[in-house]
Short mmCIF file of C-alpha atoms in Angstrom, two decimals:
data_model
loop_
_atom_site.label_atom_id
_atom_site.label_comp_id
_atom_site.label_asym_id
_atom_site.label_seq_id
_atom_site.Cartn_x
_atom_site.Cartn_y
_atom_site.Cartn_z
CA UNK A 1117 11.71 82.75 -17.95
CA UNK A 1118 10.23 79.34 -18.95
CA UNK A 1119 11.86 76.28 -20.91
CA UNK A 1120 9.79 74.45 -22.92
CA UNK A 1121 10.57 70.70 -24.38
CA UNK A 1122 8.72 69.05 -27.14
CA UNK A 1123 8.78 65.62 -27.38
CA UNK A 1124 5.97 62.65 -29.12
CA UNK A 1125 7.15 63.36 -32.96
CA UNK A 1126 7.63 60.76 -35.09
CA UNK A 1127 7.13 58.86 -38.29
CA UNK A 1128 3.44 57.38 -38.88
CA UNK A 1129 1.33 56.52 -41.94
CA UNK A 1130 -1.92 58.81 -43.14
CA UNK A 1131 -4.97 58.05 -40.68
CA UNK A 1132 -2.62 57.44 -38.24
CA UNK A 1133 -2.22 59.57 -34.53
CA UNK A 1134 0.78 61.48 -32.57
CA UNK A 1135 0.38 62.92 -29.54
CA UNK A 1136 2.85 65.77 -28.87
CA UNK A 1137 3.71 66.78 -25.75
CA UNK A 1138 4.98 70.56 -24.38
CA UNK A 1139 6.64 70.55 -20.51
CA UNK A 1140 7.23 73.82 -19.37
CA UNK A 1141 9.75 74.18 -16.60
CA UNK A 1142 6.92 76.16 -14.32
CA UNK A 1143 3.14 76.67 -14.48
CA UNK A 1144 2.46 80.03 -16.66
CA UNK A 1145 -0.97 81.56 -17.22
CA UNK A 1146 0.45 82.62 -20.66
CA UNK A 1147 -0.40 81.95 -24.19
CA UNK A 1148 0.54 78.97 -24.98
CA UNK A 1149 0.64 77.90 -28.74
CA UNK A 1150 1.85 74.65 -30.85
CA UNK A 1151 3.18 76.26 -34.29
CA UNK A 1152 4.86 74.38 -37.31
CA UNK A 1153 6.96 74.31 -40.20
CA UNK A 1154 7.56 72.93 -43.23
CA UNK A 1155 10.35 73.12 -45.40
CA UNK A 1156 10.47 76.18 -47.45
CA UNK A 1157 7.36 77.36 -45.94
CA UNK A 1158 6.57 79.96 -43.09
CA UNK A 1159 5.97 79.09 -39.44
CA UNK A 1160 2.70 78.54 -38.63
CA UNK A 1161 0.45 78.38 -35.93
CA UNK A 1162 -1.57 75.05 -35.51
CA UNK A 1163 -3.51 75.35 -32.10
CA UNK A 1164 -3.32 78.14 -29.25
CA UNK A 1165 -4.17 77.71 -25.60
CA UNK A 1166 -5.51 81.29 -24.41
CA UNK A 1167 -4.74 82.22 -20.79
CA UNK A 1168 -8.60 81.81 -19.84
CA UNK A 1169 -8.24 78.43 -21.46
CA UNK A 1170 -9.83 79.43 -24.42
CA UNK A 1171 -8.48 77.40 -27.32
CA UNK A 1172 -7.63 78.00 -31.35
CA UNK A 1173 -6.88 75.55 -34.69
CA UNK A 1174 -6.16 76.52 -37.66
CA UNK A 1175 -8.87 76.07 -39.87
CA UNK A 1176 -6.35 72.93 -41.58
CA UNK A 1177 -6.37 70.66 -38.13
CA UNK A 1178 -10.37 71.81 -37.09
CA UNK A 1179 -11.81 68.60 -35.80
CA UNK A 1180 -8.41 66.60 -35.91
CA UNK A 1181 -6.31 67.99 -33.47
CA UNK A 1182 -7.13 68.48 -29.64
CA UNK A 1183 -5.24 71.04 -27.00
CA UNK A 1184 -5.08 69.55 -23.50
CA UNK A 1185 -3.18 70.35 -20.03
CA UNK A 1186 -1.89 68.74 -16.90
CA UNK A 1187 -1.46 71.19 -14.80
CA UNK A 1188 -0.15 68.60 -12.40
CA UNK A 1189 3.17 68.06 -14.75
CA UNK A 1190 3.19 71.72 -16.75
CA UNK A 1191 2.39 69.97 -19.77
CA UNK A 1192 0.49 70.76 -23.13
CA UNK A 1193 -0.90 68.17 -25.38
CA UNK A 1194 -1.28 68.28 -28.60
CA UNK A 1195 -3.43 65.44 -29.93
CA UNK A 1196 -3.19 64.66 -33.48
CA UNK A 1197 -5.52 62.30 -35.22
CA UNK A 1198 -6.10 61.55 -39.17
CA UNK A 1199 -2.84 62.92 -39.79
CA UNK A 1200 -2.28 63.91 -43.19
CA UNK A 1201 0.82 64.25 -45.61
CA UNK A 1202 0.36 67.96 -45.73
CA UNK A 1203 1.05 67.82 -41.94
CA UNK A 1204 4.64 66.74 -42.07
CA UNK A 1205 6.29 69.69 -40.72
CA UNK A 1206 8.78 70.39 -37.39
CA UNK A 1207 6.49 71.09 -34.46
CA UNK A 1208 7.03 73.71 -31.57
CA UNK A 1209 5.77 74.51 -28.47
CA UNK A 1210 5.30 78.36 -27.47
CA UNK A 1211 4.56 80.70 -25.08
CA UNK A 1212 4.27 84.39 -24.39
CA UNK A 1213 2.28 86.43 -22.21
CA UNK A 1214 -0.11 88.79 -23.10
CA UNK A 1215 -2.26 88.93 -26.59
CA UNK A 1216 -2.12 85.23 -27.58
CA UNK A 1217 -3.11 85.63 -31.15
CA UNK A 1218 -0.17 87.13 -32.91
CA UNK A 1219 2.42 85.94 -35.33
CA UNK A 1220 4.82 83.15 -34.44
CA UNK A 1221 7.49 85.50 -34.07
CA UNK A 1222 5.73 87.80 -31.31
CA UNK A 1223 5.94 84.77 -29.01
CA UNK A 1224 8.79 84.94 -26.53
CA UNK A 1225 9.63 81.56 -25.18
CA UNK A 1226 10.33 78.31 -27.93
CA UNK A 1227 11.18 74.89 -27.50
CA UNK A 1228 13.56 73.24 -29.56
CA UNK A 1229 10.72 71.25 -31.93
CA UNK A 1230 9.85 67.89 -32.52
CA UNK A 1231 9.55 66.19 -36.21
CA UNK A 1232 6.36 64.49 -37.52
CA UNK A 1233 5.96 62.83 -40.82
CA UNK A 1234 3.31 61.59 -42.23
CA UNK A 1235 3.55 59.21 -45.16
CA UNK A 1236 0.51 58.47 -47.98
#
């Protein structure tokens, strides 16, 4: 078992930066994975952290967003930079072991999400 806890949402104009933060309640060498969703659309995943620290984007946040770790406080980053409208969504943090790259609802552990907007 793992918690997670999001936290770093927020309300910020287009160009602007958020940086989201994950703590897990132990160390895991899972998946970990920052997915989204906005309303009336389908969760989806943003960024993954692989368990041999391999990382994903989607092709939507390529060269925007950045996955980081301190492995000294459990926590993943998520560092989001020329935020766009199209980005407003509810963020969570996830993680599950085994195959990382699977739909959102494959992954076993969730925290509770954290709400960015981005205005034009």
């Amino acid at each position: 078992q793992v918690q997670l806890v999001e936290s770093g949402g927020g309300s910020v104009q287009a160009g602007g930066s958020l940086r989201l933060s994950c703590a897990a309640s132990r160390y895991t060498y899972w998946c970990m994975g920052w997915f989204r969703q906005a309303p009336g659309k389908e969760r989806e995943g943003v960024a993954r952290l692989y368990s041999n620290m391999n990382t994903w984007y989607a092709d939507s946040v390529k060269g925007r967003f950045t996955l980081s770790q301190d492995y000294t406080k459990n926590t993943l980053y998520l560092q989001m930079n020329s935020l766009k409208p199209e980005d407003t969504a509810m963020y969570y943090c996830a993680a599950k072991g085994g195959a990382c790259y699977v739909p959102p609802n494959e992954y076993n552990y969730w925290g509770q999400g954290t709400q960015v907007t981005v205005s034009s």
